[in-house]
C-alpha positions as CSV (number, residue, x, y, z in Angstrom):
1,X,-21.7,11.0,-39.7
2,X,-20.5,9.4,-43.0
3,X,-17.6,11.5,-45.1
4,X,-15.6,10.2,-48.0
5,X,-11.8,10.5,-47.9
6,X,-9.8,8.8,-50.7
7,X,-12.7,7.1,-52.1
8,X,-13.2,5.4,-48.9
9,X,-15.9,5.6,-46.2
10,X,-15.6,5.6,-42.6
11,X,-17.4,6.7,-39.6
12,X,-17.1,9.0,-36.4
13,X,-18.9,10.3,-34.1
14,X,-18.4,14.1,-32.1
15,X,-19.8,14.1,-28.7
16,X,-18.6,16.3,-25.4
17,X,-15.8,17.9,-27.1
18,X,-14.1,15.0,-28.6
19,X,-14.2,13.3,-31.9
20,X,-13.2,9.4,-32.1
21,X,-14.0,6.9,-35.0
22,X,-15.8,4.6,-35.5
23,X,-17.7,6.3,-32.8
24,X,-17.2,7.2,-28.7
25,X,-17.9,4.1,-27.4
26,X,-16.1,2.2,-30.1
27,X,-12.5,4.0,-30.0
28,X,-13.1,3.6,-25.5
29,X,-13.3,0.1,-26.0
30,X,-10.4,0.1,-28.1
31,X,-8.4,1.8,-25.9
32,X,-8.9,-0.1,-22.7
33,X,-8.1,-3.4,-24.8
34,X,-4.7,-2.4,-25.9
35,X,-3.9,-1.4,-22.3
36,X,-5.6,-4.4,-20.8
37,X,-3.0,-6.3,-22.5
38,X,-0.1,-4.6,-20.5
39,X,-2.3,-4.4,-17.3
40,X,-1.5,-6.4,-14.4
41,X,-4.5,-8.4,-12.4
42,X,-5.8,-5.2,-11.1
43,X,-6.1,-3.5,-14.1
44,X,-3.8,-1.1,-13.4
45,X,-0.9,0.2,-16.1
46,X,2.0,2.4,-16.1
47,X,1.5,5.6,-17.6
48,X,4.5,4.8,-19.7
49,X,2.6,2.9,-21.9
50,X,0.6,5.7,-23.6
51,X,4.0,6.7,-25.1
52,X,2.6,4.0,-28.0
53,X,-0.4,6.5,-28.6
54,X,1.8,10.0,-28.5
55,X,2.5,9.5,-31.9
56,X,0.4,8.6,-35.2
57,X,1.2,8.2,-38.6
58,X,-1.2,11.3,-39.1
59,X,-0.4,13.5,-36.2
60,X,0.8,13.7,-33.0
61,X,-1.2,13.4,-29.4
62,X,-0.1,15.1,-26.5
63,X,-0.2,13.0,-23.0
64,X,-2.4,15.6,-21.9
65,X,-5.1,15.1,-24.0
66,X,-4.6,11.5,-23.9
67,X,-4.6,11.3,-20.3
68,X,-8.2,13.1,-20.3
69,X,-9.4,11.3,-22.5
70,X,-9.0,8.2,-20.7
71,X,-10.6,10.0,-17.5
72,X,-13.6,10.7,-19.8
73,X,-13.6,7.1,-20.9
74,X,-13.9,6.2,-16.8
75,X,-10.4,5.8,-15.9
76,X,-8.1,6.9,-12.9
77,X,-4.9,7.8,-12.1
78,X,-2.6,7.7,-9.0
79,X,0.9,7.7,-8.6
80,X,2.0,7.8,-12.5
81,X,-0.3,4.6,-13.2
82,X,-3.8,4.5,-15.2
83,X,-6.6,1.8,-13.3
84,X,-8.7,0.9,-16.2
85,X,-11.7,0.2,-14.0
86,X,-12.0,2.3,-11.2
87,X,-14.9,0.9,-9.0
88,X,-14.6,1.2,-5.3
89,X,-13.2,-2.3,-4.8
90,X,-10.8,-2.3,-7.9
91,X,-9.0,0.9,-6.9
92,X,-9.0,-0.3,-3.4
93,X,-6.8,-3.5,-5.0
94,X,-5.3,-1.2,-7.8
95,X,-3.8,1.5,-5.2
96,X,-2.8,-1.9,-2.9
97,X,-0.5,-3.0,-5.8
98,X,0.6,-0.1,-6.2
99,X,1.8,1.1,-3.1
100,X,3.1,-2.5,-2.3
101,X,3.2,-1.9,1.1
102,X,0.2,-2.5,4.2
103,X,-2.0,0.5,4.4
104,X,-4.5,1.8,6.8
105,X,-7.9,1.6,6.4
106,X,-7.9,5.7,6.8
107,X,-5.1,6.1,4.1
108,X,-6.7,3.7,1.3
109,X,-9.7,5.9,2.1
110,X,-8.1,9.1,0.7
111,X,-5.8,7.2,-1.7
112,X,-8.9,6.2,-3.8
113,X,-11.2,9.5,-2.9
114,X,-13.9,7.6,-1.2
115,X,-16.7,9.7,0.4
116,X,-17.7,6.2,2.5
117,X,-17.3,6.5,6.1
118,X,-14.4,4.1,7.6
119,X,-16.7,1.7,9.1
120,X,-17.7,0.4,5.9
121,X,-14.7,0.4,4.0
122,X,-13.2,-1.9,6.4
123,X,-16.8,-3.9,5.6
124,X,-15.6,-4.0,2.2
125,X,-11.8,-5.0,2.8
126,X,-13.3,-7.8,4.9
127,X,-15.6,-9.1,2.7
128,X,-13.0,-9.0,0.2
129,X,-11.3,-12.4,-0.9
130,X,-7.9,-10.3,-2.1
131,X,-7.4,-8.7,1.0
132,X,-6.3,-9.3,4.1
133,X,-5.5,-7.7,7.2
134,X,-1.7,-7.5,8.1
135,X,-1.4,-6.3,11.9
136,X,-4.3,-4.2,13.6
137,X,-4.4,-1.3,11.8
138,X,-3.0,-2.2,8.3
139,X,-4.1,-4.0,5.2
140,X,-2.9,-5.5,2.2
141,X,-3.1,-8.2,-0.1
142,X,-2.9,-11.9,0.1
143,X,-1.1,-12.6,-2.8
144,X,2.1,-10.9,-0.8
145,X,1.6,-14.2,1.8
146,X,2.3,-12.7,4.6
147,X,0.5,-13.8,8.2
148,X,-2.8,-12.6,8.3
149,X,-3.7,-10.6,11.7
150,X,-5.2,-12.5,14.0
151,X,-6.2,-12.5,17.7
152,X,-3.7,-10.9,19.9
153,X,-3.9,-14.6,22.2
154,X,-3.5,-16.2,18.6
155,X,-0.7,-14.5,17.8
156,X,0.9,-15.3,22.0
157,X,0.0,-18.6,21.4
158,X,1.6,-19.3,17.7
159,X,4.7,-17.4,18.9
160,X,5.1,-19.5,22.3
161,X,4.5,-22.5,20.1
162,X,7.0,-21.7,17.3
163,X,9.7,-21.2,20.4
164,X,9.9,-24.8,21.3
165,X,6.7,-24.1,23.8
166,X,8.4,-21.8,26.1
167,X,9.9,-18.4,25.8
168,X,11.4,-15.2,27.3
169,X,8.2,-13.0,28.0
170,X,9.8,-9.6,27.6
171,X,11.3,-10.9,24.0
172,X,7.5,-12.1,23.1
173,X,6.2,-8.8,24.0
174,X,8.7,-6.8,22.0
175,X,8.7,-8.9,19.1
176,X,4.5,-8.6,18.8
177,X,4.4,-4.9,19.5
178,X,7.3,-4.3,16.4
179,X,5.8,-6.9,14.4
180,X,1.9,-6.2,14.1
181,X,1.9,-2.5,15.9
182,X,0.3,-3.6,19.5
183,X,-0.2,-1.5,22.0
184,X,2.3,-3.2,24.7
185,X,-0.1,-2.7,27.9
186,X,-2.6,-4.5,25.3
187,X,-0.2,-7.3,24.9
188,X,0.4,-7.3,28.7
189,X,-2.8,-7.9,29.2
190,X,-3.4,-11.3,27.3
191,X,0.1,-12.5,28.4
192,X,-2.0,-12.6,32.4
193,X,-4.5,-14.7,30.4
194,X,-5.2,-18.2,32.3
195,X,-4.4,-19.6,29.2
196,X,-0.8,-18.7,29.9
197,X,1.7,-18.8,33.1
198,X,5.2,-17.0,33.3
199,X,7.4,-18.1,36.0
200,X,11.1,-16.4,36.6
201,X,10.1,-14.2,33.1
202,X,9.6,-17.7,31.2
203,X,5.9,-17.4,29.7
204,X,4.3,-20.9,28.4
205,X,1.0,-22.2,27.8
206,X,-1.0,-23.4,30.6
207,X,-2.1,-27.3,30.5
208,X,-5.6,-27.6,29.7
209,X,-7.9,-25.6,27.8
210,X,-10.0,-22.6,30.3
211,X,-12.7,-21.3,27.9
212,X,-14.1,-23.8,24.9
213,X,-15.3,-20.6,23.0
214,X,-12.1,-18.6,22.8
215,X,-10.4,-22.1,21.6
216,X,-12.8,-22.8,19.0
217,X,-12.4,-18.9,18.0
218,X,-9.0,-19.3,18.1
219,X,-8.3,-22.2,15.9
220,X,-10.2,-20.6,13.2
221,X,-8.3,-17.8,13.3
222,X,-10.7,-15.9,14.4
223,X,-10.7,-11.7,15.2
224,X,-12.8,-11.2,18.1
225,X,-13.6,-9.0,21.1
226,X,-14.6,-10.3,24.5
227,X,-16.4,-8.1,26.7
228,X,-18.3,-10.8,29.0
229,X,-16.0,-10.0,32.3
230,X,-17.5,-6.8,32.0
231,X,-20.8,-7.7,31.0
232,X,-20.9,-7.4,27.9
233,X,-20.8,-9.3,24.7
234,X,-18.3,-11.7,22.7
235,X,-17.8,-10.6,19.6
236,X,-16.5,-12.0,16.3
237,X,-15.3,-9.7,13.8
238,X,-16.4,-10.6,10.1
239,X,-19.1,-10.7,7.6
240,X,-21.7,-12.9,5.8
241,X,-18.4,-14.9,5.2
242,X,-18.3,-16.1,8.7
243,X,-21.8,-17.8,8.0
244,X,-20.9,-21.4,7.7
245,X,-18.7,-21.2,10.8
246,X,-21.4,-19.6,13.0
247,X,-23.3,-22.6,12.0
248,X,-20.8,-24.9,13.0
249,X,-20.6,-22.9,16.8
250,X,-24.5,-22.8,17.1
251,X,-24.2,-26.7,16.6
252,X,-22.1,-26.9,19.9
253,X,-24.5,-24.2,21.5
254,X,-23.5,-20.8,20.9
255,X,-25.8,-18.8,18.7
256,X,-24.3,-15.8,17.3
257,X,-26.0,-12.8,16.0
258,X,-25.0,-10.7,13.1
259,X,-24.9,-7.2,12.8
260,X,-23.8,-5.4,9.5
261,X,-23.2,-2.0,11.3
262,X,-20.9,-3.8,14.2
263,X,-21.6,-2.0,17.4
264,X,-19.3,0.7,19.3
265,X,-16.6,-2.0,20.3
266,X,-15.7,-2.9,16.8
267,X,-15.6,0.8,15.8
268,X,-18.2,0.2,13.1
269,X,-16.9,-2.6,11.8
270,X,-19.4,-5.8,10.6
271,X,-19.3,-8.2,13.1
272,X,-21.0,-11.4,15.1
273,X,-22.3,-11.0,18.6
274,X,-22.7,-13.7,21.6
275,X,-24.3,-13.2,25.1
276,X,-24.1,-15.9,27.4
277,X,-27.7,-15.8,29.0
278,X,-28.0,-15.8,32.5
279,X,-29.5,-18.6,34.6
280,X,-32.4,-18.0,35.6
């Protein structure tokens, strides 16, 4: 539509209710680059800053409005902030930085409104270079540096090492439990490990290496699940991103296989499995 006002021409366009020149698209755009430019990495702002657009030279513009029209221009909002680009792995960073603080799988689920089952949420926060998981329910992001989670006889074994090779068990049980939320019967557990000895409450690391696999696994940092005393399967947890490793341990003779759905000991999660095939 083309209208004359003060012998000059301009444009708009009227579509769903609203009016915007020089059309829809063209006022959206405009929008989200102004607020871009006081966006942080995430492309999330403070809804402070729409104070600029509250008032005009011509008239002014409630928050109200503004605020819907920014949802109709395919923005979100959470916690008095505006995330310009609400996809589900941008709000999943957006309402991370946000919160500052490690969150569950289950509460970043309702925090961005997802209708995707938890299994493949935590597919996507794996998968996901920005994210990292913090202790064994809880994740965050890796610009924060902290430690990432790793295996509960990674974490025994970097603490025993950090204590000069040798320390009170019942301290190193505490200190795990209150640091990365372990179950302490868990923790018990893989403290009985060969790979470990405790004599008068002293726990240390046993001389010599009792499982190749589980060292390999473990200097990579690996997450993973082993089920063989019970006849069941090793798993590593992870996605596609675990290829080149998997490559590396089918070199040395232990082919993994991948499944995207996980099975019922990773709760869903994506993850790689290994049998060791009986002799025949």
């Amino acid at each position: 539509i083309i209208l004359y006002h003060y012998k000059n021409t301009f444009s708009f366009e009227i579509k769903d209710g609203w009016v915007a020149t020089p059309s829809i698209a063209g006022a959206q755009t405009l929008f989200r680059t102004i607020l871009s430019r006081e966006s942080n990495k995430y492309g999330v702002v403070s809804e402070s800053a729409l104070t600029k657009f509250t008032s005009t030279n011509v008239r002014s513009v409630s928050l109200e409005i503004l605020k819907e029209w920014l949802q109709y221009s395919g923005a979100a909002f959470y916690k008095e902030h505006i995330i310009l680009k609400p996809s589900k792995n941008a709000m999943i960073l957006a309402v991370l930085s946000i919160e500052q603080r490690p969150m569950s799988v289950e509460e970043i689920a309702v925090a961005i409104q997802t209708d995707a089952n938890i299994a493949s949420l935590s597919n996507v926060l794996s998968s996901n270079p920005e994210t990292v998981r913090l202790n064994k329910d809880d994740w965050g992001l890796r610009e924060w540096g902290k430690k990432p989670y790793v295996s509960i006889r990674q974490l025994i074994y970097d603490k025993i090492q950090s204590n000069g090779g040798a320390m009170d068990k019942r301290r190193l049980i505490d200190e795990l439990v209150d640091e990365y939320s372990l179950n302490i019967k868990t923790v018990h557990h893989y403290c009985n490990m060969p790979l470990f000895r405790t004599v008068k409450g002293v726990i240390s690391i046993t001389d010599g290496v009792t499982d190749p696999l589980l060292h390999l696994l473990d200097e990579k940092r690996l997450e993973y699940l082993d089920l063989r005393d019970r006849g069941g399967s090793l798993w590593v947890i992870g996605g596609s991103e675990l290829g080149d490793v998997m490559n590396e341990l089918r070199t040395k003779g232990f082919v993994f296989r991948y499944r995207a759905e996980g099975g019922r000991a990773t709760k869903g999660r994506a993850a790689w499995w290994w049998k060791p095939q009986p002799y025949l």
